Coordinates of C-alpha atoms and ligand atoms in Angstrom, one line a residue:
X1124 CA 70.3 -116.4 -14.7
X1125 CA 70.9 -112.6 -15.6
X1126 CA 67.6 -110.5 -14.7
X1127 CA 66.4 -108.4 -17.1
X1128 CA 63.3 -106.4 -17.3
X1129 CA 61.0 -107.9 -20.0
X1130 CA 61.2 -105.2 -22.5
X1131 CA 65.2 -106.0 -22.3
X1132 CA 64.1 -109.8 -22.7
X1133 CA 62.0 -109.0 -26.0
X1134 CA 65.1 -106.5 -27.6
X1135 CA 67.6 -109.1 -27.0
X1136 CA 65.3 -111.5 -28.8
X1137 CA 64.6 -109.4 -31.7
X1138 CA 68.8 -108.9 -32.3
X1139 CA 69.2 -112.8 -31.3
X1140 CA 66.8 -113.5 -34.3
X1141 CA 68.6 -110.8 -36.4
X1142 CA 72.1 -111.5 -36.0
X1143 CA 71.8 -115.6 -36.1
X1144 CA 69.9 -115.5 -39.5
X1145 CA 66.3 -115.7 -38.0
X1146 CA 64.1 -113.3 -39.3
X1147 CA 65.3 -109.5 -40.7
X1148 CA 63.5 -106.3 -41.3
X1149 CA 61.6 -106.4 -44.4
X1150 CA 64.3 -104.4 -47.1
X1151 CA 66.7 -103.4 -44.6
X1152 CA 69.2 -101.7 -46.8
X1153 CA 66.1 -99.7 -47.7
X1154 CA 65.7 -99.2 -43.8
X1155 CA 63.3 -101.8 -43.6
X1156 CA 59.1 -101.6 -44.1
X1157 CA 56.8 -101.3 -40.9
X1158 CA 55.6 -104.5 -39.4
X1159 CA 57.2 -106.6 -42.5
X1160 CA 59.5 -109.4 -41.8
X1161 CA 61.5 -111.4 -43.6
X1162 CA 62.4 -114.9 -42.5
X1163 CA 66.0 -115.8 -43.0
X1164 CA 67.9 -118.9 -43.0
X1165 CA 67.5 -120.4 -39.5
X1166 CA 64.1 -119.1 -39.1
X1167 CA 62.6 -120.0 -42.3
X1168 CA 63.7 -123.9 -41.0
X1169 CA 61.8 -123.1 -37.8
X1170 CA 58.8 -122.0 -39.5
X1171 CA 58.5 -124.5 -42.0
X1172 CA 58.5 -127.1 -39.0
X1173 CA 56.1 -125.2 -37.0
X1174 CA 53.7 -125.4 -39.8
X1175 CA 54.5 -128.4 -40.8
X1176 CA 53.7 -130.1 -37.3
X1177 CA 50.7 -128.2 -37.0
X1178 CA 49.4 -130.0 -40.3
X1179 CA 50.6 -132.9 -39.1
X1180 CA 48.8 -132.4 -36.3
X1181 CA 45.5 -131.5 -38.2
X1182 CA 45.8 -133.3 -41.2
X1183 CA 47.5 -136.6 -40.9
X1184 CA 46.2 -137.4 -37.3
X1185 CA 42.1 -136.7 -38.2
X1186 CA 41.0 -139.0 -40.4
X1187 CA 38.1 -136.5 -41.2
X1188 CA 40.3 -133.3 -42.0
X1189 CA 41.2 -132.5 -45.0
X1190 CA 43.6 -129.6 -46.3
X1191 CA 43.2 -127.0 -49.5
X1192 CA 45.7 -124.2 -50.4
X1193 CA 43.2 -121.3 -51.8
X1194 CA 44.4 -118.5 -53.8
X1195 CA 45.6 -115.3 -51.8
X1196 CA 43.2 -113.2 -54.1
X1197 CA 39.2 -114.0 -54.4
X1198 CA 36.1 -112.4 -55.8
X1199 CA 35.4 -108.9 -54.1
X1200 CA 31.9 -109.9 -52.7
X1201 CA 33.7 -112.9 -50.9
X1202 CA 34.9 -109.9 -48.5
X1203 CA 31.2 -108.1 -48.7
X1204 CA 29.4 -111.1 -47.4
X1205 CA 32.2 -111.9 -44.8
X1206 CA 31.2 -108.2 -43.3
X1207 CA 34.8 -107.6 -43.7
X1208 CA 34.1 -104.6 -46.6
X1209 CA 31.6 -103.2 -44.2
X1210 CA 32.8 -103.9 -40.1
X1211 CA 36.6 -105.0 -40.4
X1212 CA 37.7 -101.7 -38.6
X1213 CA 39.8 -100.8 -36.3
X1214 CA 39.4 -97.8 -33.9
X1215 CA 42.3 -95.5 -33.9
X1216 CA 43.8 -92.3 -32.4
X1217 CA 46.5 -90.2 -32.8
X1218 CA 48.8 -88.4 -30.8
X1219 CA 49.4 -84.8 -31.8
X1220 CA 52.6 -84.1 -30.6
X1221 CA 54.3 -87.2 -31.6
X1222 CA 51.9 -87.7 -34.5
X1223 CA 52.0 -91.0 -33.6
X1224 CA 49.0 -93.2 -34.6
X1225 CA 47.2 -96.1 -32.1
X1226 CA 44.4 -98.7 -31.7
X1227 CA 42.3 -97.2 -29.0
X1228 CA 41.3 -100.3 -28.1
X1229 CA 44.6 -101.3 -27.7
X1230 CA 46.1 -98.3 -25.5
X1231 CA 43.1 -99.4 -23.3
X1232 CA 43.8 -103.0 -22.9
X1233 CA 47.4 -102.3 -22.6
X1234 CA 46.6 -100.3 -19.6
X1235 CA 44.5 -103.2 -18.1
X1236 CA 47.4 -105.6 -19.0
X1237 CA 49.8 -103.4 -16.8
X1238 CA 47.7 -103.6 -13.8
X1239 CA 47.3 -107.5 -14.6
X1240 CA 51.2 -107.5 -14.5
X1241 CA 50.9 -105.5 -11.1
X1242 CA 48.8 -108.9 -10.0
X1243 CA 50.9 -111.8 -11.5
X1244 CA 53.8 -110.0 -9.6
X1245 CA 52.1 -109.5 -6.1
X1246 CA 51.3 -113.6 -6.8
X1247 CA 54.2 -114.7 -7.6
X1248 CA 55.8 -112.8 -4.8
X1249 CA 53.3 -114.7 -2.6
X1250 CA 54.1 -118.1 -3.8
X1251 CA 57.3 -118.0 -3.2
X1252 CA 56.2 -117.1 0.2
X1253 CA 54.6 -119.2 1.2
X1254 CA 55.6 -122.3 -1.0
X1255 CA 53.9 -126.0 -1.7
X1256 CA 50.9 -124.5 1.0
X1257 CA 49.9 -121.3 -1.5
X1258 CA 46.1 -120.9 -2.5
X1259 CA 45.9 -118.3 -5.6
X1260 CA 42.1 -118.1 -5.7
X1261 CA 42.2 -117.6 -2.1
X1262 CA 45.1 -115.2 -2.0
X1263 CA 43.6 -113.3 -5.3
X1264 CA 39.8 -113.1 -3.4
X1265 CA 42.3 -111.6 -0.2
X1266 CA 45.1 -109.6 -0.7
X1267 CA 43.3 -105.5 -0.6
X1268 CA 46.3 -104.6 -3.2
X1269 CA 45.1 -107.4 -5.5
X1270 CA 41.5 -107.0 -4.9
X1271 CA 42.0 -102.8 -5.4
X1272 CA 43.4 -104.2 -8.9
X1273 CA 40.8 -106.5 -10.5
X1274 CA 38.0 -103.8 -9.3
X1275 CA 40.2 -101.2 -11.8
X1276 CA 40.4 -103.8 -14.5
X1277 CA 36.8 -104.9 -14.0
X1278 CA 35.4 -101.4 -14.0
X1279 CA 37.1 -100.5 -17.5
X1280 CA 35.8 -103.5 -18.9
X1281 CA 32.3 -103.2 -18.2
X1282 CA 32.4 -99.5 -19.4
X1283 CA 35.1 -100.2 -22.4
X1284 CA 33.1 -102.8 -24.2
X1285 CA 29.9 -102.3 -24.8
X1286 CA 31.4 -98.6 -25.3
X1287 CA 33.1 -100.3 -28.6
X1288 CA 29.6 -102.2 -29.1
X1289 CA 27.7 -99.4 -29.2
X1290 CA 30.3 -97.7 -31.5
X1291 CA 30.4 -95.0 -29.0
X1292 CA 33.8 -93.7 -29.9
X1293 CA 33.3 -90.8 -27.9
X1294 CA 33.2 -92.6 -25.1
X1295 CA 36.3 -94.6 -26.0
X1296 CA 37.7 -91.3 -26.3
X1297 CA 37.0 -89.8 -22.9
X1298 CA 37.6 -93.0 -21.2
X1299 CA 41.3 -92.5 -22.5
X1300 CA 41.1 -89.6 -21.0
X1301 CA 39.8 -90.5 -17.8
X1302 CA 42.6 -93.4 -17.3
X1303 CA 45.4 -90.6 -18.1
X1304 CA 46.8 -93.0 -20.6
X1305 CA 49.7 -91.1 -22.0
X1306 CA 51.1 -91.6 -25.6
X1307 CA 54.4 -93.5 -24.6
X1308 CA 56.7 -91.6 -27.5
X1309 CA 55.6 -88.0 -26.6
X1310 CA 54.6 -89.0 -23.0
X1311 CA 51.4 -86.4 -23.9
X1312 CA 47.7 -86.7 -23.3
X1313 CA 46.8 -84.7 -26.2
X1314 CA 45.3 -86.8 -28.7
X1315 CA 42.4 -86.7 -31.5
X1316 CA 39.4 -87.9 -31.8
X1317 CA 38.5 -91.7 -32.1
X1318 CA 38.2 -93.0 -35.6
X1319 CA 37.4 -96.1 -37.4
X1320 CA 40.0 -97.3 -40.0
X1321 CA 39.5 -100.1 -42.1
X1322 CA 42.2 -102.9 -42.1
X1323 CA 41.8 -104.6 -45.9
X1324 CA 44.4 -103.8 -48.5
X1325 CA 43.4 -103.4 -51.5
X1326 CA 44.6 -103.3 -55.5
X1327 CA 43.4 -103.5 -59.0
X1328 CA 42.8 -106.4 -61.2
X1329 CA 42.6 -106.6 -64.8
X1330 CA 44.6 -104.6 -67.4
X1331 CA 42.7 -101.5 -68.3
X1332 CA 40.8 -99.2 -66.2
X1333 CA 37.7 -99.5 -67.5
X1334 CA 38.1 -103.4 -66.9
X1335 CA 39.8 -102.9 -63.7
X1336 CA 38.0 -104.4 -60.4
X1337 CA 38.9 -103.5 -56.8
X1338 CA 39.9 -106.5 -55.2
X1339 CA 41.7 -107.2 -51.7
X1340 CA 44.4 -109.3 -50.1
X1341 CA 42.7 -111.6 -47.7
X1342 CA 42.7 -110.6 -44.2
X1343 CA 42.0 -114.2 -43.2
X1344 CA 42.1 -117.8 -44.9
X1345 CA 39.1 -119.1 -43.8
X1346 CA 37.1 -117.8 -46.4
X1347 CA 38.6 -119.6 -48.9
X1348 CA 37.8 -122.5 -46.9
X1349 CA 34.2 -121.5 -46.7
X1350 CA 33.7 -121.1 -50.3
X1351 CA 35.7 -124.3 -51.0
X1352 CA 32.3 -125.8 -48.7
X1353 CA 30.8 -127.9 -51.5
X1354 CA 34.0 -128.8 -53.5
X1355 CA 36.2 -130.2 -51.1
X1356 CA 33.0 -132.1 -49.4
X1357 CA 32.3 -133.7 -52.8
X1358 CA 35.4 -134.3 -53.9
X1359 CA 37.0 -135.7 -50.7
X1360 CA 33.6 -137.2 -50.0
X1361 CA 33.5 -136.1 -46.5
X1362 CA 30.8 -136.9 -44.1
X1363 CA 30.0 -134.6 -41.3
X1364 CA 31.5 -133.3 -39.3
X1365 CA 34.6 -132.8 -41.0
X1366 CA 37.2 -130.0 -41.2
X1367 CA 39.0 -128.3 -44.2
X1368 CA 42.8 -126.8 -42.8
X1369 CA 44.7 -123.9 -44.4
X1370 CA 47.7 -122.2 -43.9
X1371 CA 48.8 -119.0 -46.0
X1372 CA 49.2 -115.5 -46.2
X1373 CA 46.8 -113.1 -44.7
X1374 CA 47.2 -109.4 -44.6
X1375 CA 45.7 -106.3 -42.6
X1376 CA 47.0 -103.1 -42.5
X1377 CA 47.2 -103.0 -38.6
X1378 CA 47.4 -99.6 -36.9
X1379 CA 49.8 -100.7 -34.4
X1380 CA 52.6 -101.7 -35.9
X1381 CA 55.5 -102.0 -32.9
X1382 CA 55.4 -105.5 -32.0
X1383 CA 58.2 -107.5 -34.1
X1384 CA 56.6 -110.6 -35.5
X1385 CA 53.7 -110.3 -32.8
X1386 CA 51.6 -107.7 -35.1
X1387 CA 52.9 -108.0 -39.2
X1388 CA 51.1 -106.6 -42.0
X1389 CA 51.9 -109.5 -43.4
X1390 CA 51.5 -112.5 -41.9
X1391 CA 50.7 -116.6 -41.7
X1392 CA 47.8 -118.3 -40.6
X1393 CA 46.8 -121.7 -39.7
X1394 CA 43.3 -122.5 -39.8
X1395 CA 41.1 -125.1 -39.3
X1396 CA 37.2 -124.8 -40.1
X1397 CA 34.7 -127.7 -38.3
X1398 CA 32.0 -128.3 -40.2
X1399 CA 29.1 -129.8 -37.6
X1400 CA 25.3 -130.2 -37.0
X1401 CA 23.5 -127.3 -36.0
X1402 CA 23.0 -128.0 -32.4
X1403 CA 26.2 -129.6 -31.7
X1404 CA 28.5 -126.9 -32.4
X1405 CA 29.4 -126.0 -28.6
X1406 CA 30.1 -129.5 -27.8
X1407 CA 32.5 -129.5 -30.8
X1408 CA 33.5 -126.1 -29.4
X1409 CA 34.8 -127.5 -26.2
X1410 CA 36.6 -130.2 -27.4
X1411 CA 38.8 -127.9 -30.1
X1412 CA 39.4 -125.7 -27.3
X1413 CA 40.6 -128.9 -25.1
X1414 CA 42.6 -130.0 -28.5
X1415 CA 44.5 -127.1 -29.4
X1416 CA 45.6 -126.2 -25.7
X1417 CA 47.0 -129.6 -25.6
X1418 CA 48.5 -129.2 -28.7
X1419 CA 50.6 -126.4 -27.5
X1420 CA 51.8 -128.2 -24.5
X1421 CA 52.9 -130.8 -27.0
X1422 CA 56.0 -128.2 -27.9
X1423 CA 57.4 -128.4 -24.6
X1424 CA 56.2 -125.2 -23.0
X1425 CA 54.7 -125.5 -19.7
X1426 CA 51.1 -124.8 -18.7
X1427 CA 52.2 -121.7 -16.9
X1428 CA 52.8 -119.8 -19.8
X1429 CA 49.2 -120.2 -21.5
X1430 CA 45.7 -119.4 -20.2
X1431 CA 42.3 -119.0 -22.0
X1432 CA 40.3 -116.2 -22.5
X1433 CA 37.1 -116.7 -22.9
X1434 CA 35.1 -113.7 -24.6
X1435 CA 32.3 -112.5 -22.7
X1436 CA 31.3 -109.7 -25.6
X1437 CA 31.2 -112.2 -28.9
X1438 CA 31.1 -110.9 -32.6
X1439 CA 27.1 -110.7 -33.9
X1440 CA 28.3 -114.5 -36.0
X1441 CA 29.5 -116.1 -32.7
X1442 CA 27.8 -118.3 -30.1
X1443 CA 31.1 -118.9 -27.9
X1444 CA 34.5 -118.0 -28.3
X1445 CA 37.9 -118.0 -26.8
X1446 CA 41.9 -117.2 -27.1
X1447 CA 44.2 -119.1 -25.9
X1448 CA 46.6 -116.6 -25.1
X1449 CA 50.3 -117.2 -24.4
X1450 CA 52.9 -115.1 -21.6
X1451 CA 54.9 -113.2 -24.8
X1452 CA 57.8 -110.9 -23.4
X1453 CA 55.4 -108.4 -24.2
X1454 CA 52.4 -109.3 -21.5
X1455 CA 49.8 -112.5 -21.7
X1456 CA 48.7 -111.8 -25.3
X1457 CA 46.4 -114.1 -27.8
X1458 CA 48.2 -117.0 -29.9
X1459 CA 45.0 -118.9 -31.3
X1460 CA 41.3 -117.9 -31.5
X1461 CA 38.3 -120.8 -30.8
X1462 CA 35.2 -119.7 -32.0
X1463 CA 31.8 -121.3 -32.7
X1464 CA 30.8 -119.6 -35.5
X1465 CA 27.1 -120.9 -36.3
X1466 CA 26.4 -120.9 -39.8
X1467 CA 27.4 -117.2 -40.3
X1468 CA 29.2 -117.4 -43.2
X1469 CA 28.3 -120.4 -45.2
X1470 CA 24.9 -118.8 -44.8
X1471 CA 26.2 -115.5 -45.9
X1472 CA 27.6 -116.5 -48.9
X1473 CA 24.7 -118.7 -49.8
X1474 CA 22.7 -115.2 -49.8
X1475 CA 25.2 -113.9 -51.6
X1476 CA 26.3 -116.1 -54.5
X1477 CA 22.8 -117.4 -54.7
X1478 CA 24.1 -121.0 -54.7
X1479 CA 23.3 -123.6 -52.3
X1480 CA 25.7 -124.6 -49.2
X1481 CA 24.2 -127.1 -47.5
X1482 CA 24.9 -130.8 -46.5
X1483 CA 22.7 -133.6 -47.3
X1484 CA 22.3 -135.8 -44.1
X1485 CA 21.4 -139.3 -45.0
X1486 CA 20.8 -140.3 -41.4
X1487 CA 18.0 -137.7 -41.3
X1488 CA 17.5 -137.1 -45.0
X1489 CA 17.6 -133.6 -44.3
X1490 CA 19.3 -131.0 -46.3
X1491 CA 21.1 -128.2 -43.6
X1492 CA 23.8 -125.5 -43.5
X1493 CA 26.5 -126.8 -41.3
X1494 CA 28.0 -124.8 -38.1
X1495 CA 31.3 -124.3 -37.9
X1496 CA 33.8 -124.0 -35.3
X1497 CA 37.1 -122.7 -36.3
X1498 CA 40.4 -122.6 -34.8
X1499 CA 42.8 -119.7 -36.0
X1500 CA 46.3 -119.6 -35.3
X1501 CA 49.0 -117.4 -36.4
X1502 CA 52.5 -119.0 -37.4
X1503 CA 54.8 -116.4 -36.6
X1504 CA 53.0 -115.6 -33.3
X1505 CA 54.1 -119.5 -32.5
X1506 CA 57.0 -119.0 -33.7
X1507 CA 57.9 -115.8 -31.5
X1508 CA 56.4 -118.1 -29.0
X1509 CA 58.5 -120.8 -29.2
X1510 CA 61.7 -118.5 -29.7
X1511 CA 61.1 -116.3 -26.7
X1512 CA 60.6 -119.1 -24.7
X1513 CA 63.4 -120.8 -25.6
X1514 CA 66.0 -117.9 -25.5
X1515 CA 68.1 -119.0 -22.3
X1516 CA 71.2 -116.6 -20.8
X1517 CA 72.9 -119.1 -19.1
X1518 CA 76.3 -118.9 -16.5
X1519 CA 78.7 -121.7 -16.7
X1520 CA 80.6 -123.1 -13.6
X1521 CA 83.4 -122.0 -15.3
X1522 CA 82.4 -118.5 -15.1
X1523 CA 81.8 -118.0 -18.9
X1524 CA 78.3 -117.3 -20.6
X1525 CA 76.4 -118.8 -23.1
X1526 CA 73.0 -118.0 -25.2
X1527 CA 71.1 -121.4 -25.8
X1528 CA 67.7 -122.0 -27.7
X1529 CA 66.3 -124.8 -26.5
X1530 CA 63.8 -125.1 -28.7
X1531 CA 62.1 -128.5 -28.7
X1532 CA 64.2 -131.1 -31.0
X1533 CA 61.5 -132.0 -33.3
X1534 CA 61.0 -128.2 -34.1
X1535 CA 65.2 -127.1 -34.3
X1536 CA 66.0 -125.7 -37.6
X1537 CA 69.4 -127.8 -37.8
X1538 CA 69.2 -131.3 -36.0
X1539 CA 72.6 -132.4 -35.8
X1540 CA 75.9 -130.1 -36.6
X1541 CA 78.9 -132.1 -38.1
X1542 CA 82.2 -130.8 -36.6
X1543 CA 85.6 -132.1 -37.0
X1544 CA 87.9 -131.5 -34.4
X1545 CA 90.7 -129.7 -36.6
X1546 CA 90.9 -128.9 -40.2
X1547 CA 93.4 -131.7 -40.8
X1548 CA 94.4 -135.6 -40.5
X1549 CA 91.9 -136.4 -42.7
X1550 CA 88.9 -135.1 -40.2
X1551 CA 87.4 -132.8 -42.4
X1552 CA 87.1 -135.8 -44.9
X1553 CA 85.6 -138.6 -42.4
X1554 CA 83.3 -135.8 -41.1
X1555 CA 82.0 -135.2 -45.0
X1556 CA 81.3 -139.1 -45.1
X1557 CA 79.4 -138.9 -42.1
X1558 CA 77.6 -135.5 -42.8
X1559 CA 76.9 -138.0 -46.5
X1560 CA 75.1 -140.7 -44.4
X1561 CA 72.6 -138.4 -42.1
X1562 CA 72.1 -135.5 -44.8
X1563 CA 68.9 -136.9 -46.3
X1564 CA 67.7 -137.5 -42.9
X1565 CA 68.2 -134.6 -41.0
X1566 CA 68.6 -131.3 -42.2
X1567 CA 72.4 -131.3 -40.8
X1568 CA 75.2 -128.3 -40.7
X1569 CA 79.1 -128.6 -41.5
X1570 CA 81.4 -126.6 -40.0
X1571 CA 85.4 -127.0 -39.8
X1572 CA 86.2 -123.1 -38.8
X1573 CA 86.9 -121.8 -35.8
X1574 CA 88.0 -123.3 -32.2
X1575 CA 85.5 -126.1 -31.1
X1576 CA 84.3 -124.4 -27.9
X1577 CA 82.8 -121.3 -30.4
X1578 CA 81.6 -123.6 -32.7
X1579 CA 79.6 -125.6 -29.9
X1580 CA 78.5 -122.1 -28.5
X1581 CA 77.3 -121.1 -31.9
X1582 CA 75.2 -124.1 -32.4
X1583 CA 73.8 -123.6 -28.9
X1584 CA 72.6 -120.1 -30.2
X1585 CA 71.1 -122.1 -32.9
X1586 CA 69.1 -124.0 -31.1
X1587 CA 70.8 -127.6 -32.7
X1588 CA 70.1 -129.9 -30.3
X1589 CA 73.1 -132.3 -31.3
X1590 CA 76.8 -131.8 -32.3
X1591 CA 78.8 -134.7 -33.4
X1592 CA 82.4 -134.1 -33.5
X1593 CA 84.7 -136.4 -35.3
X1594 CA 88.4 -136.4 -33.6
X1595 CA 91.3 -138.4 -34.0
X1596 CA 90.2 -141.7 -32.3
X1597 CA 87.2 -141.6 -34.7
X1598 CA 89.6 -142.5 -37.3
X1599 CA 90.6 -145.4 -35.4
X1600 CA 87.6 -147.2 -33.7
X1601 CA 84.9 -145.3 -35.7
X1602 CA 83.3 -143.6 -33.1
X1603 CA 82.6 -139.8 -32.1
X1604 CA 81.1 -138.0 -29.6
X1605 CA 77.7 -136.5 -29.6
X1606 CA 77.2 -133.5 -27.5
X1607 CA 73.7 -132.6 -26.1
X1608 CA 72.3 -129.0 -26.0
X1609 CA 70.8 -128.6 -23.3
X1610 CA 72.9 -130.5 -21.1
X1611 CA 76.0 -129.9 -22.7
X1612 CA 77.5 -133.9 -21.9
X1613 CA 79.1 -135.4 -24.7
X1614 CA 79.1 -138.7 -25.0
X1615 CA 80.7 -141.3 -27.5
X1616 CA 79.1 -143.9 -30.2
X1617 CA 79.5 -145.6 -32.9
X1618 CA 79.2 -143.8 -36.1
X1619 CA 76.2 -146.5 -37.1
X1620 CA 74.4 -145.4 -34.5
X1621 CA 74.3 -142.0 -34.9
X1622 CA 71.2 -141.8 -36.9
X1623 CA 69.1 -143.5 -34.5
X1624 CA 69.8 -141.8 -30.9
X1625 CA 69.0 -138.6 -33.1
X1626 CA 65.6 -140.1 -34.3
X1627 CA 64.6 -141.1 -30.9
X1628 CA 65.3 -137.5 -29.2
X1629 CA 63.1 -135.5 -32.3
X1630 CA 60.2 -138.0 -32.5
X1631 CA 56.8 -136.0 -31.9
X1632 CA 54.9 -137.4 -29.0
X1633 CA 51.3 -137.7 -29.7
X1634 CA 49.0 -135.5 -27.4
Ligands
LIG913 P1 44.3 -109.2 -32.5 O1 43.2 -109.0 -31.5 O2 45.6 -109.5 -31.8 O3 44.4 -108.2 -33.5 P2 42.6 -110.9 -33.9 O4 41.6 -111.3 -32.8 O5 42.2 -109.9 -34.9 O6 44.0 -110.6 -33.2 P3 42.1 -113.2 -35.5 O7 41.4 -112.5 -36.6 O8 41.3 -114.1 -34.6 O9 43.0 -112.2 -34.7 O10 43.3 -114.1 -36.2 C1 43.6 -115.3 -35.8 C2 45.1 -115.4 -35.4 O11 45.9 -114.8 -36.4 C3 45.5 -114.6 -34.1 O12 45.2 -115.4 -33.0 C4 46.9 -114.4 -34.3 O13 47.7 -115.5 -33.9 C5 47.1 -114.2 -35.9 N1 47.2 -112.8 -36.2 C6 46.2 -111.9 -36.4 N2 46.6 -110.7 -36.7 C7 48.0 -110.8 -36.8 C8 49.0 -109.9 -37.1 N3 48.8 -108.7 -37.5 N4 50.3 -110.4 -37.1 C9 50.6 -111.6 -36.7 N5 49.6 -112.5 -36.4 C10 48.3 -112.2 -36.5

């Protein structure tokens, strides 16, 4: 395997993505739009499976979860009595020679997640040192260079935080200072103040001005869950607890905008909302967070590459809360949020629509507002996930190179590529009739141009975990071979039973 430094990792990702039909700049021929994306005709396949197993997941396998799809725009004091109008800020700075913009926040946590790197590095050093016999803890509690680290980290975190509690931006300010973080364009200490910027976008409705309201695109889905509360529990007569899932849309007009697909202006959610007992909300807590992290080990990627974060300084609605956060090319950054949201917003907007949210409990005959723990997940942060780990540079025995995605089978955007051997002798035509049988099975690709070696190579780059080619003995004994990905071994089989050793390989495994 060819080293690369990890910024080199995520660049040849992004161009991967670009050039095989992944995802594109927003308007390229425009020059593109910050921190838009458009998904193009491999990647939208991707996508659409990622969601769909993630519904699948929430959906079909709970009996007691129901879906909704709620409108992208809602009433204006949705977003008042969400505190998003009021607190959904950002704190920012600006460098002012490059006139670049930041998140303070960010330029400090990225400077505590350089020092982290230091640490994974000096540990991972050390277990391949010392092998099967290696204690982490111990060596992390140990090792003065690791110990000299987690003091740095620890001491900006217990200054940084309740700093941004307290709204102190002056203090966020001088700690920037104080850590020498340097803007990494002009490479310049000289920045502004500390500001807070407000992430909603927002647009008129209604034809004349004088009728005209100021409404906003969501920044989240859930609260279109949460004012869905009473509907959906009456009309899918649910019983607590239950859950309501969404996915959709959700925009913020981030500050940072650098990040490919990991920070979009426009982006995709997938959220879950747990309606439960007040009292048993951390119970519920703990399992979701047990749940989803299983959930993501279902797609193949090993346990290495996640960890939790549990938040020690929790938003005024929240009784516990947690990331899980994933090992991007870009650092250990959060995929999914878990949080135990108390009755925060189904009380909020009970204040503020003046109508009643609350469950009847026939067990108790009691009347209550429900707690809530949510799960919150962003598709195209899985779906960078997925594609970066997947993205393989690989060195043949026979000297030549290859880019392969293996991305699990059940998630490829093409399952099986139909090739015939050469244009001619009637290939192309028995390769059509096969291509006629799987089609409405698997979403399959046909391909007769080119040499088969580049056509193999460029179904690797797909990710498409099988390639069937039809050859001359096909013709003859109705057979073909069927080449695996990741392996690359090609075996033959009869045509008939082509569409089951496919089915077996991309069946989900229940977690
Ligand atoms: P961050 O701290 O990275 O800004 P957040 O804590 O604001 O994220 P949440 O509000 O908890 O994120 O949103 C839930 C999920 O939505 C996140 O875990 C992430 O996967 C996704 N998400 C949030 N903002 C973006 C974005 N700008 N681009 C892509 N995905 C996003």
């Amino acid at each position: 395997m060819h080293m690369a430094s990890n910024e080199d990792v995520f660049k040849k990702i992004i161009s991967h993505a670009k050039e095989y039909g992944f995802v594109f700049p927003s308007s390229e021929i425009y020059d593109g739009l910050s921190a838009v994306y458009d998904y193009g005709p491999f990647g939208v396949e991707l996508k659409n499976n990622i969601r769909e197993y993630w519904w699948k997941s929430m959906v079909q396998y709970h009996e007691n979860i129901v879906g909704v799809d709620a409108a992208i725009f809602m009433h204006p004091t949705v977003w008042k009595a969400s505190g998003h109008v009021d607190a959904f800020n950002d704190p920012m700075i600006d460098n002012k020679d490059s006139k670049k913009r930041y998140r303070a926040d960010v330029l400090i946590e990225d400077h505590m997640a350089k020092i982290e790197e230091k640490i994974l590095k000096e540990v991972e050093k050390a277990r391949s040192r010392f092998g099967e016999s290696f204690d982490e803890k111990m060596f992390r509690e140990t090792n003065p260079r690791v110990k000299e680290n987690q003091d740095k980290i620890d001491a900006i975190r217990t200054r940084f935080y309740p700093a941004l509690d307290r709204n102190d931006l002056e203090d966020v300010k001088k700690l920037i200072e104080e850590l020498g973080i340097v803007c990494p364009i002009s490479g310049s200490r000289n920045w502004t103040e500390v500001r807070q910027f407000n992430l909603m976008f927002s647009t008129q409705m209604g034809s004349v001005n004088e009728d005209a309201n100021e409404i906003y695109l969501r920044p989240e889905t859930a609260q279109g869950i949460f004012v869905n509360f009473l509907n959906v529990q009456k009309t899918a007569r649910m019983k607590i607890p239950f859950g309501i899932a969404q996915t959709g849309k959700a925009f913020r007009n981030e500050i940072v905008a650098r990040q490919f697909l990991f920070r979009m202006r426009e982006f995709e959610q997938m959220e879950m909302q747990y309606f439960v007992k007040p009292g048993e909300e951390l119970t519920w807590y703990e399992y979701w967070k047990q749940q989803r992290m299983k959930w993501h080990l279902s797609l193949g990627i090993p346990k290495e590459k996640y960890r939790f974060h549990n938040h020690e300084k929790l938003a005024h609605y929240a009784n516990a809360a947690a990331d899980i956060e994933f090992h991007f090319p870009i650092g250990f950054k959060e995929l999914e949020g878990i949080h135990s949201r108390t009755d925060f917003d189904l009380g909020a907007h009970q204040k503020y629509s003046g109508k009643k949210l609350q469950y009847f409990d026939t067990e108790t005959n009691e009347n209550y507002v429900p707690y809530v723990v949510e799960t919150s997940i962003g598709l195209d942060r899985t779906f960078l996930a997925v594609l970066s780990h997947a993205y393989k540079e690989e060195k043949l025995e026979d000297g030549s190179e290859r880019v392969v995605l293996s991305i699990p089978a059940f998630l490829a955007p093409i399952k099986v590529a139909v090739l015939p051997l050469v244009k001619k002798d009637g290939l192309p035509e028995k390769a059509r009739e096969i291509m006629d049988t799987l089609m409405y099975d698997y979403r399959c690709f046909y391909e007769e141009k080119d040499t088969i070696g580049r056509r193999y190579r460029r179904m690797d780059a797909l990710g498409t975990p099988f390639a069937i080619t039809i050859d001359h003995q096909t013709l003859k004994d109705n057979t073909v071979t069927i080449r695996d990905r990741d392996t690359m071994r090609q075996e033959r089989i009869e045509v008939s039973k082509i569409s089951e050793a496919v089915r077996e390989k991309i069946s989900t495994s229940s977690f």
